[in-house]
PDB file of N, CA and C in Angstrom:
ATOM      1  N   SER A   1      63.313  10.462  -7.383  1.00 72.00           N
ATOM      2  CA  SER A   1      63.688   9.851  -6.114  1.00 72.00           C
ATOM      3  C   SER A   1      65.187  10.023  -5.880  1.00 72.00           C
ATOM      4  N   ALA A   2      65.571   9.923  -4.636  1.00 87.00           N
ATOM      5  CA  ALA A   2      66.985   9.998  -4.259  1.00 87.00           C
ATOM      6  C   ALA A   2      67.442   8.599  -3.862  1.00 87.00           C
ATOM      7  N   ASN A   3      68.482   8.106  -4.499  1.00 93.00           N
ATOM      8  CA  ASN A   3      69.006   6.775  -4.223  1.00 93.00           C
ATOM      9  C   ASN A   3      70.471   6.865  -3.829  1.00 93.00           C
ATOM     10  N   ALA A   4      70.840   6.096  -2.808  1.00 94.00           N
ATOM     11  CA  ALA A   4      72.268   5.979  -2.510  1.00 94.00           C
ATOM     12  C   ALA A   4      72.939   5.113  -3.576  1.00 94.00           C
ATOM     13  N   LEU A   5      72.218   4.078  -4.055  1.00 95.00           N
ATOM     14  CA  LEU A   5      72.722   3.203  -5.109  1.00 95.00           C
ATOM     15  C   LEU A   5      71.562   2.827  -6.008  1.00 95.00           C
ATOM     16  N   ARG A   6      71.685   3.107  -7.287  1.00 94.00           N
ATOM     17  CA  ARG A   6      70.659   2.706  -8.255  1.00 94.00           C
ATOM     18  C   ARG A   6      71.249   1.623  -9.144  1.00 94.00           C
ATOM     19  N   LEU A   7      70.617   0.458  -9.114  1.00 94.00           N
ATOM     20  CA  LEU A   7      71.057  -0.677  -9.916  1.00 94.00           C
ATOM     21  C   LEU A   7      70.313  -0.659 -11.242  1.00 94.00           C
ATOM     22  N   ASN A   8      71.030  -0.779 -12.330  1.00 93.00           N
ATOM     23  CA  ASN A   8      70.418  -0.853 -13.653  1.00 93.00           C
ATOM     24  C   ASN A   8      71.140  -1.939 -14.438  1.00 93.00           C
ATOM     25  N   GLY A   9      71.066  -3.148 -13.882  1.00 89.00           N
ATOM     26  CA  GLY A   9      71.761  -4.279 -14.468  1.00 89.00           C
ATOM     27  C   GLY A   9      72.986  -4.641 -13.652  1.00 89.00           C
ATOM     28  N   GLY A  10      73.613  -5.727 -14.034  1.00 90.00           N
ATOM     29  CA  GLY A  10      74.809  -6.170 -13.329  1.00 90.00           C
ATOM     30  C   GLY A  10      74.489  -6.971 -12.085  1.00 90.00           C
ATOM     31  N   SER A  11      75.511  -7.555 -11.506  1.00 94.00           N
ATOM     32  CA  SER A  11      75.372  -8.386 -10.311  1.00 94.00           C
ATOM     33  C   SER A  11      76.482  -8.056  -9.323  1.00 94.00           C
ATOM     34  N   PRO A  12      76.426  -6.876  -8.718  1.00 97.00           N
ATOM     35  CA  PRO A  12      77.509  -6.471  -7.820  1.00 97.00           C
ATOM     36  C   PRO A  12      77.473  -7.177  -6.468  1.00 97.00           C
ATOM     37  N   ILE A  13      78.618  -7.196  -5.828  1.00 98.00           N
ATOM     38  CA  ILE A  13      78.756  -7.631  -4.443  1.00 98.00           C
ATOM     39  C   ILE A  13      79.244  -6.417  -3.663  1.00 98.00           C
ATOM     40  N   ILE A  14      78.464  -6.012  -2.661  1.00 98.00           N
ATOM     41  CA  ILE A  14      78.797  -4.829  -1.860  1.00 98.00           C
ATOM     42  C   ILE A  14      79.109  -5.305  -0.448  1.00 98.00           C
ATOM     43  N   GLU A  15      80.293  -4.975   0.058  1.00 99.00           N
ATOM     44  CA  GLU A  15      80.711  -5.398   1.389  1.00 99.00           C
ATOM     45  C   GLU A  15      81.237  -4.214   2.183  1.00 99.00           C
ATOM     46  N   ASN A  16      80.947  -4.224   3.483  1.00 99.00           N
ATOM     47  CA  ASN A  16      81.484  -3.215   4.404  1.00 99.00           C
ATOM     48  C   ASN A  16      81.268  -1.791   3.894  1.00 99.00           C
ATOM     49  N   SER A  17      80.040  -1.495   3.496  1.00 98.00           N
ATOM     50  CA  SER A  17      79.729  -0.196   2.896  1.00 98.00           C
ATOM     51  C   SER A  17      78.544   0.458   3.583  1.00 98.00           C
ATOM     52  N   THR A  18      78.447   1.776   3.452  1.00 98.00           N
ATOM     53  CA  THR A  18      77.299   2.532   3.949  1.00 98.00           C
ATOM     54  C   THR A  18      76.618   3.194   2.765  1.00 98.00           C
ATOM     55  N   LEU A  19      75.332   2.879   2.586  1.00 97.00           N
ATOM     56  CA  LEU A  19      74.516   3.444   1.515  1.00 97.00           C
ATOM     57  C   LEU A  19      73.355   4.177   2.164  1.00 97.00           C
ATOM     58  N   LYS A  20      73.418   5.487   2.183  1.00 95.00           N
ATOM     59  CA  LYS A  20      72.392   6.298   2.840  1.00 95.00           C
ATOM     60  C   LYS A  20      71.854   7.306   1.832  1.00 95.00           C
ATOM     61  N   ALA A  21      70.528   7.257   1.601  1.00 93.00           N
ATOM     62  CA  ALA A  21      69.906   8.143   0.618  1.00 93.00           C
ATOM     63  C   ALA A  21      69.667   9.522   1.201  1.00 93.00           C
ATOM     64  N   ASP A  22      69.742  10.530   0.348  1.00 80.00           N
ATOM     65  CA  ASP A  22      69.394  11.909   0.694  1.00 80.00           C
ATOM     66  C   ASP A  22      67.925  11.938   1.102  1.00 80.00           C
ATOM     67  N   GLN A  23      67.634  12.478   2.248  1.00 76.00           N
ATOM     68  CA  GLN A  23      66.271  12.455   2.771  1.00 76.00           C
ATOM     69  C   GLN A  23      65.399  13.593   2.252  1.00 76.00           C
ATOM     70  N   SER A  24      65.842  14.352   1.249  1.00 68.00           N
ATOM     71  CA  SER A  24      65.068  15.497   0.774  1.00 68.00           C
ATOM     72  C   SER A  24      63.989  15.115  -0.229  1.00 68.00           C
ATOM     73  N   ALA A  25      63.978  13.886  -0.720  1.00 74.00           N
ATOM     74  CA  ALA A  25      62.995  13.445  -1.709  1.00 74.00           C
ATOM     75  C   ALA A  25      62.585  12.020  -1.349  1.00 74.00           C
ATOM     76  N   ALA A  26      61.852  11.362  -2.234  1.00 83.00           N
ATOM     77  CA  ALA A  26      61.559   9.946  -2.031  1.00 83.00           C
ATOM     78  C   ALA A  26      62.901   9.231  -1.943  1.00 83.00           C
ATOM     79  N   ALA A  27      63.177   8.641  -0.807  1.00 91.00           N
ATOM     80  CA  ALA A  27      64.531   8.155  -0.533  1.00 91.00           C
ATOM     81  C   ALA A  27      64.570   6.633  -0.456  1.00 91.00           C
ATOM     82  N   TYR A  28      65.391   6.029  -1.330  1.00 94.00           N
ATOM     83  CA  TYR A  28      65.630   4.594  -1.330  1.00 94.00           C
ATOM     84  C   TYR A  28      67.126   4.373  -1.145  1.00 94.00           C
ATOM     85  N   GLY A  29      67.485   3.550  -0.163  1.00 96.00           N
ATOM     86  CA  GLY A  29      68.897   3.229  -0.003  1.00 96.00           C
ATOM     87  C   GLY A  29      69.443   2.572  -1.254  1.00 96.00           C
ATOM     88  N   VAL A  30      68.690   1.579  -1.755  1.00 96.00           N
ATOM     89  CA  VAL A  30      69.049   0.877  -2.985  1.00 96.00           C
ATOM     90  C   VAL A  30      67.791   0.736  -3.820  1.00 96.00           C
ATOM     91  N   GLU A  31      67.876   1.064  -5.111  1.00 94.00           N
ATOM     92  CA  GLU A  31      66.745   0.836  -6.018  1.00 94.00           C
ATOM     93  C   GLU A  31      67.220   0.013  -7.201  1.00 94.00           C
ATOM     94  N   GLY A  32      66.474  -1.056  -7.500  1.00 94.00           N
ATOM     95  CA  GLY A  32      66.770  -1.898  -8.647  1.00 94.00           C
ATOM     96  C   GLY A  32      65.824  -1.588  -9.788  1.00 94.00           C
ATOM     97  N   THR A  33      66.375  -1.251 -10.951  1.00 93.00           N
ATOM     98  CA  THR A  33      65.588  -0.970 -12.152  1.00 93.00           C
ATOM     99  C   THR A  33      66.241  -1.677 -13.337  1.00 93.00           C
ATOM    100  N   GLY A  34      65.596  -1.602 -14.478  1.00 88.00           N
ATOM    101  CA  GLY A  34      66.169  -2.184 -15.689  1.00 88.00           C
ATOM    102  C   GLY A  34      65.683  -3.596 -15.921  1.00 88.00           C
ATOM    103  N   ALA A  35      65.998  -4.118 -17.093  1.00 89.00           N
ATOM    104  CA  ALA A  35      65.525  -5.436 -17.501  1.00 89.00           C
ATOM    105  C   ALA A  35      66.561  -6.508 -17.185  1.00 89.00           C
ATOM    106  N   GLY A  36      66.099  -7.748 -17.221  1.00 90.00           N
ATOM    107  CA  GLY A  36      67.002  -8.876 -17.057  1.00 90.00           C
ATOM    108  C   GLY A  36      67.071  -9.389 -15.633  1.00 90.00           C
ATOM    109  N   ALA A  37      67.696 -10.544 -15.480  1.00 94.00           N
ATOM    110  CA  ALA A  37      67.850 -11.184 -14.176  1.00 94.00           C
ATOM    111  C   ALA A  37      69.233 -10.861 -13.612  1.00 94.00           C
ATOM    112  N   HIS A  38      69.253 -10.460 -12.344  1.00 94.00           N
ATOM    113  CA  HIS A  38      70.508 -10.056 -11.703  1.00 94.00           C
ATOM    114  C   HIS A  38      70.507 -10.513 -10.248  1.00 94.00           C
ATOM    115  N   THR A  39      71.671 -10.850  -9.733  1.00 97.00           N
ATOM    116  CA  THR A  39      71.833 -11.206  -8.331  1.00 97.00           C
ATOM    117  C   THR A  39      72.764 -10.187  -7.690  1.00 97.00           C
ATOM    118  N   VAL A  40      72.309  -9.626  -6.565  1.00 97.00           N
ATOM    119  CA  VAL A  40      73.066  -8.593  -5.863  1.00 97.00           C
ATOM    120  C   VAL A  40      73.252  -9.042  -4.421  1.00 97.00           C
ATOM    121  N   ARG A  41      74.442  -8.851  -3.883  1.00 99.00           N
ATOM    122  CA  ARG A  41      74.733  -9.263  -2.506  1.00 99.00           C
ATOM    123  C   ARG A  41      75.262  -8.081  -1.697  1.00 99.00           C
ATOM    124  N   PHE A  42      74.725  -7.966  -0.481  1.00 99.00           N
ATOM    125  CA  PHE A  42      75.186  -6.971   0.483  1.00 99.00           C
ATOM    126  C   PHE A  42      75.585  -7.709   1.748  1.00 99.00           C
ATOM    127  N   ASP A  43      76.809  -7.490   2.219  1.00 99.00           N
ATOM    128  CA  ASP A  43      77.264  -8.107   3.461  1.00 99.00           C
ATOM    129  C   ASP A  43      77.934  -7.065   4.345  1.00 99.00           C
ATOM    130  N   HIS A  44      77.611  -7.115   5.629  1.00 99.00           N
ATOM    131  CA  HIS A  44      78.222  -6.230   6.627  1.00 99.00           C
ATOM    132  C   HIS A  44      78.144  -4.772   6.189  1.00 99.00           C
ATOM    133  N   SER A  45      76.943  -4.340   5.829  1.00 99.00           N
ATOM    134  CA  SER A  45      76.765  -2.991   5.296  1.00 99.00           C
ATOM    135  C   SER A  45      75.601  -2.284   5.971  1.00 99.00           C
ATOM    136  N   VAL A  46      75.468  -0.995   5.691  1.00 98.00           N
ATOM    137  CA  VAL A  46      74.338  -0.180   6.134  1.00 98.00           C
ATOM    138  C   VAL A  46      73.587   0.244   4.882  1.00 98.00           C
ATOM    139  N   ILE A  47      72.283  -0.069   4.849  1.00 98.00           N
ATOM    140  CA  ILE A  47      71.413   0.313   3.736  1.00 98.00           C
ATOM    141  C   ILE A  47      70.293   1.136   4.340  1.00 98.00           C
ATOM    142  N   ASP A  48      70.256   2.424   4.048  1.00 96.00           N
ATOM    143  CA  ASP A  48      69.357   3.341   4.747  1.00 96.00           C
ATOM    144  C   ASP A  48      68.594   4.211   3.756  1.00 96.00           C
ATOM    145  N   GLY A  49      67.275   4.061   3.764  1.00 94.00           N
ATOM    146  CA  GLY A  49      66.404   4.916   2.965  1.00 94.00           C
ATOM    147  C   GLY A  49      65.148   5.207   3.750  1.00 94.00           C
ATOM    148  N   GLU A  50      64.758   6.448   3.833  1.00 89.00           N
ATOM    149  CA  GLU A  50      63.592   6.795   4.634  1.00 89.00           C
ATOM    150  C   GLU A  50      62.335   6.109   4.119  1.00 89.00           C
ATOM    151  N   ASP A  51      62.167   6.039   2.791  1.00 92.00           N
ATOM    152  CA  ASP A  51      60.972   5.401   2.242  1.00 92.00           C
ATOM    153  C   ASP A  51      61.138   3.887   2.150  1.00 92.00           C
ATOM    154  N   PHE A  52      62.239   3.431   1.596  1.00 94.00           N
ATOM    155  CA  PHE A  52      62.580   2.010   1.567  1.00 94.00           C
ATOM    156  C   PHE A  52      64.090   1.875   1.645  1.00 94.00           C
ATOM    157  N   GLY A  53      64.543   0.901   2.425  1.00 96.00           N
ATOM    158  CA  GLY A  53      65.960   0.587   2.392  1.00 96.00           C
ATOM    159  C   GLY A  53      66.325  -0.018   1.047  1.00 96.00           C
ATOM    160  N   ILE A  54      65.483  -0.969   0.605  1.00 97.00           N
ATOM    161  CA  ILE A  54      65.684  -1.633  -0.685  1.00 97.00           C
ATOM    162  C   ILE A  54      64.358  -1.619  -1.431  1.00 97.00           C
ATOM    163  N   ARG A  55      64.376  -1.137  -2.667  1.00 95.00           N
ATOM    164  CA  ARG A  55      63.162  -1.116  -3.495  1.00 95.00           C
ATOM    165  C   ARG A  55      63.519  -1.675  -4.865  1.00 95.00           C
ATOM    166  N   LEU A  56      62.819  -2.743  -5.237  1.00 95.00           N
ATOM    167  CA  LEU A  56      63.012  -3.344  -6.553  1.00 95.00           C
ATOM    168  C   LEU A  56      61.815  -2.963  -7.406  1.00 95.00           C
ATOM    169  N   SER A  57      61.981  -1.980  -8.270  1.00 92.00           N
ATOM    170  CA  SER A  57      60.844  -1.453  -9.027  1.00 92.00           C
ATOM    171  C   SER A  57      60.681  -2.083 -10.404  1.00 92.00           C
ATOM    172  N   SER A  58      61.739  -2.612 -10.993  1.00 91.00           N
ATOM    173  CA  SER A  58      61.622  -3.314 -12.272  1.00 91.00           C
ATOM    174  C   SER A  58      62.819  -4.238 -12.438  1.00 91.00           C
ATOM    175  N   GLY A  59      62.760  -5.079 -13.452  1.00 89.00           N
ATOM    176  CA  GLY A  59      63.801  -6.083 -13.628  1.00 89.00           C
ATOM    177  C   GLY A  59      63.484  -7.308 -12.791  1.00 89.00           C
ATOM    178  N   ASN A  60      64.364  -8.262 -12.795  1.00 93.00           N
ATOM    179  CA  ASN A  60      64.190  -9.477 -12.013  1.00 93.00           C
ATOM    180  C   ASN A  60      65.421  -9.645 -11.130  1.00 93.00           C
ATOM    181  N   TYR A  61      65.455  -8.909 -10.034  1.00 95.00           N
ATOM    182  CA  TYR A  61      66.587  -8.922  -9.114  1.00 95.00           C
ATOM    183  C   TYR A  61      66.370  -9.944  -8.005  1.00 95.00           C
ATOM    184  N   THR A  62      67.432 -10.618  -7.629  1.00 96.00           N
ATOM    185  CA  THR A  62      67.480 -11.373  -6.389  1.00 96.00           C
ATOM    186  C   THR A  62      68.524 -10.666  -5.539  1.00 96.00           C
ATOM    187  N   VAL A  63      68.086 -10.148  -4.394  1.00 98.00           N
ATOM    188  CA  VAL A  63      68.967  -9.386  -3.512  1.00 98.00           C
ATOM    189  C   VAL A  63      69.147 -10.162  -2.213  1.00 98.00           C
ATOM    190  N   TYR A  64      70.385 -10.445  -1.873  1.00 99.00           N
ATOM    191  CA  TYR A  64      70.728 -11.114  -0.625  1.00 99.00           C
ATOM    192  C   TYR A  64      71.403 -10.105   0.293  1.00 99.00           C
ATOM    193  N   VAL A  65      70.942 -10.066   1.548  1.00 99.00           N
ATOM    194  CA  VAL A  65      71.505  -9.152   2.536  1.00 99.00           C
ATOM    195  C   VAL A  65      71.895  -9.973   3.760  1.00 99.00           C
ATOM    196  N   GLY A  66      73.150  -9.879   4.169  1.00 99.00           N
ATOM    197  CA  GLY A  66      73.617 -10.622   5.323  1.00 99.00           C
ATOM    198  C   GLY A  66      74.308  -9.731   6.332  1.00 99.00           C
ATOM    199  N   ALA A  67      73.953  -9.915   7.596  1.00 99.00           N
ATOM    200  CA  ALA A  67      74.609  -9.219   8.706  1.00 99.00           C
ATOM    201  C   ALA A  67      74.730  -7.724   8.448  1.00 99.00           C
ATOM    202  N   SER A  68      73.604  -7.106   8.094  1.00 99.00           N
ATOM    203  CA  SER A  68      73.612  -5.686   7.735  1.00 99.00           C
ATOM    204  C   SER A  68      72.482  -4.936   8.419  1.00 99.00           C
ATOM    205  N   LEU A  69      72.659  -3.622   8.543  1.00 98.00           N
ATOM    206  CA  LEU A  69      71.599  -2.747   9.039  1.00 98.00           C
ATOM    207  C   LEU A  69      70.758  -2.327   7.831  1.00 98.00           C
ATOM    208  N   VAL A  70      69.438  -2.576   7.902  1.00 98.00           N
ATOM    209  CA  VAL A  70      68.519  -2.200   6.824  1.00 98.00           C
ATOM    210  C   VAL A  70      67.455  -1.293   7.425  1.00 98.00           C
ATOM    211  N   GLN A  71      67.542  -0.007   7.122  1.00 96.00           N
ATOM    212  CA  GLN A  71      66.575   0.962   7.632  1.00 96.00           C
ATOM    213  C   GLN A  71      65.640   1.351   6.494  1.00 96.00           C
ATOM    214  N   GLY A  72      64.339   1.176   6.711  1.00 95.00           N
ATOM    215  CA  GLY A  72      63.349   1.494   5.690  1.00 95.00           C
ATOM    216  C   GLY A  72      62.697   0.256   5.100  1.00 95.00           C
ATOM    217  N   GLY A  73      63.222  -0.915   5.412  1.00 96.00           N
ATOM    218  CA  GLY A  73      62.613  -2.154   4.952  1.00 96.00           C
ATOM    219  C   GLY A  73      62.847  -2.433   3.481  1.00 96.00           C
ATOM    220  N   GLY A  74      62.184  -3.485   3.017  1.00 96.00           N
ATOM    221  CA  GLY A  74      62.312  -3.893   1.628  1.00 96.00           C
ATOM    222  C   GLY A  74      60.972  -3.863   0.927  1.00 96.00           C
ATOM    223  N   ASN A  75      60.983  -3.593  -0.371  1.00 95.00           N
ATOM    224  CA  ASN A  75      59.782  -3.595  -1.182  1.00 95.00           C
ATOM    225  C   ASN A  75      60.155  -4.174  -2.535  1.00 95.00           C
ATOM    226  N   ALA A  76      59.657  -5.377  -2.804  1.00 92.00           N
ATOM    227  CA  ALA A  76      60.025  -6.077  -4.035  1.00 92.00           C
ATOM    228  C   ALA A  76      58.840  -6.115  -4.986  1.00 92.00           C
ATOM    229  N   PHE A  77      58.679  -5.054  -5.783  1.00 90.00           N
ATOM    230  CA  PHE A  77      57.678  -5.081  -6.846  1.00 90.00           C
ATOM    231  C   PHE A  77      58.112  -6.064  -7.925  1.00 90.00           C
ATOM    232  N   ALA A  78      59.404  -6.172  -8.150  1.00 88.00           N
ATOM    233  CA  ALA A  78      59.958  -7.008  -9.210  1.00 88.00           C
ATOM    234  C   ALA A  78      61.200  -7.705  -8.676  1.00 88.00           C
ATOM    235  N   GLY A  79      61.045  -8.946  -8.244  1.00 93.00           N
ATOM    236  CA  GLY A  79      62.202  -9.670  -7.754  1.00 93.00           C
ATOM    237  C   GLY A  79      62.022 -10.179  -6.342  1.00 93.00           C
ATOM    238  N   THR A  80      63.140 -10.544  -5.731  1.00 96.00           N
ATOM    239  CA  THR A  80      63.145 -11.190  -4.422  1.00 96.00           C
ATOM    240  C   THR A  80      64.203 -10.543  -3.539  1.00 96.00           C
ATOM    241  N   ILE A  81      63.842 -10.323  -2.276  1.00 98.00           N
ATOM    242  CA  ILE A  81      64.785  -9.813  -1.280  1.00 98.00           C
ATOM    243  C   ILE A  81      64.885 -10.848  -0.167  1.00 98.00           C
ATOM    244  N   ARG A  82      66.105 -11.231   0.194  1.00 98.00           N
ATOM    245  CA  ARG A  82      66.331 -12.179   1.280  1.00 98.00           C
ATOM    246  C   ARG A  82      67.329 -11.595   2.267  1.00 98.00           C
ATOM    247  N   CYS A  83      66.928 -11.535   3.532  1.00 98.00           N
ATOM    248  CA  CYS A  83      67.804 -11.044   4.605  1.00 98.00           C
ATOM    249  C   CYS A  83      68.066 -12.147   5.617  1.00 98.00           C
ATOM    250  N   VAL A  84      69.278 -12.167   6.138  1.00 99.00           N
ATOM    251  CA  VAL A  84      69.616 -13.067   7.228  1.00 99.00           C
ATOM    252  C   VAL A  84      70.548 -12.318   8.182  1.00 99.00           C
ATOM    253  N   ALA A  85      70.323 -12.500   9.475  1.00 98.00           N
ATOM    254  CA  ALA A  85      71.156 -11.887  10.516  1.00 98.00           C
ATOM    255  C   ALA A  85      71.261 -10.379  10.340  1.00 98.00           C
ATOM    256  N   SER A  86      70.153  -9.739   9.973  1.00 98.00           N
ATOM    257  CA  SER A  86      70.158  -8.293   9.745  1.00 98.00           C
ATOM    258  C   SER A  86      69.172  -7.607  10.678  1.00 98.00           C
ATOM    259  N   TYR A  87      69.266  -6.279  10.769  1.00 98.00           N
ATOM    260  CA  TYR A  87      68.544  -5.562  11.811  1.00 98.00           C
ATOM    261  C   TYR A  87      68.244  -4.129  11.386  1.00 98.00           C
ATOM    262  N   LYS A  88      67.346  -3.481  12.160  1.00 97.00           N
ATOM    263  CA  LYS A  88      66.979  -2.077  11.944  1.00 97.00           C
ATOM    264  C   LYS A  88      67.871  -1.172  12.797  1.00 97.00           C
ATOM    265  N   ALA A  89      67.693   0.132  12.641  1.00 95.00           N
ATOM    266  CA  ALA A  89      68.503   1.105  13.389  1.00 95.00           C
ATOM    267  C   ALA A  89      68.323   0.972  14.899  1.00 95.00           C
ATOM    268  N   ASP A  90      67.151   0.476  15.344  1.00 97.00           N
ATOM    269  CA  ASP A  90      66.927   0.297  16.783  1.00 97.00           C
ATOM    270  C   ASP A  90      67.388  -1.084  17.264  1.00 97.00           C
ATOM    271  N   TYR A  91      68.123  -1.801  16.423  1.00 98.00           N
ATOM    272  CA  TYR A  91      68.697  -3.114  16.713  1.00 98.00           C
ATOM    273  C   TYR A  91      67.660  -4.196  16.958  1.00 98.00           C
ATOM    274  N   THR A  92      66.464  -4.044  16.379  1.00 98.00           N
ATOM    275  CA  THR A  92      65.513  -5.146  16.330  1.00 98.00           C
ATOM    276  C   THR A  92      65.706  -5.857  14.996  1.00 98.00           C
ATOM    277  N   ALA A  93      65.499  -7.155  15.007  1.00 98.00           N
ATOM    278  CA  ALA A  93      65.751  -7.954  13.806  1.00 98.00           C
ATOM    279  C   ALA A  93      64.754  -7.644  12.695  1.00 98.00           C
ATOM    280  N   VAL A  94      65.227  -7.683  11.460  1.00 98.00           N
ATOM    281  CA  VAL A  94      64.319  -7.648  10.314  1.00 98.00           C
ATOM    282  C   VAL A  94      63.977  -9.092   9.961  1.00 98.00           C
ATOM    283  N   ASN A  95      62.865  -9.272   9.239  1.00 98.00           N
ATOM    284  CA  ASN A  95      62.499 -10.625   8.835  1.00 98.00           C
ATOM    285  C   ASN A  95      63.253 -11.018   7.563  1.00 98.00           C
ATOM    286  N   THR A  96      62.884 -12.146   6.977  1.00 97.00           N
ATOM    287  CA  THR A  96      63.620 -12.652   5.818  1.00 97.00           C
ATOM    288  C   THR A  96      63.439 -11.807   4.561  1.00 97.00           C
ATOM    289  N   THR A  97      62.455 -10.881   4.560  1.00 97.00           N
ATOM    290  CA  THR A  97      62.293  -9.966   3.420  1.00 97.00           C
ATOM    291  C   THR A  97      62.753  -8.557   3.776  1.00 97.00           C
ATOM    292  N   CYS A  98      63.540  -8.433   4.829  1.00 97.00           N
ATOM    293  CA  CYS A  98      64.143  -7.167   5.291  1.00 97.00           C
ATOM    294  C   CYS A  98      63.127  -6.187   5.877  1.00 97.00           C
ATOM    295  N   ASN A  99      61.987  -6.669   6.311  1.00 97.00           N
ATOM    296  CA  ASN A  99      60.993  -5.794   6.945  1.00 97.00           C
ATOM    297  C   ASN A  99      60.926  -6.035   8.442  1.00 97.00           C
TER     298      ASN A  99
END
């Protein structure tokens, strides 16, 4: 898969950033992998993945997204995604799970 940001532990805070995955493969703007519990925050950012904007495939991530563009939605196989005041590329609101 192609990821703009691949999380493998840690608890970063990302602000005022653009994360856009290469669209030539399975594309995730952000992918969370690895073991353990982690909290990740995105504020005032662009998270863009053709397949998923945010995909939590393993680990126990809690991802908070505020006032950001999320293209591709969220998919939490492992963990929790929470969005507030966020939207898609067509400026329609996403729900609390970034979909």
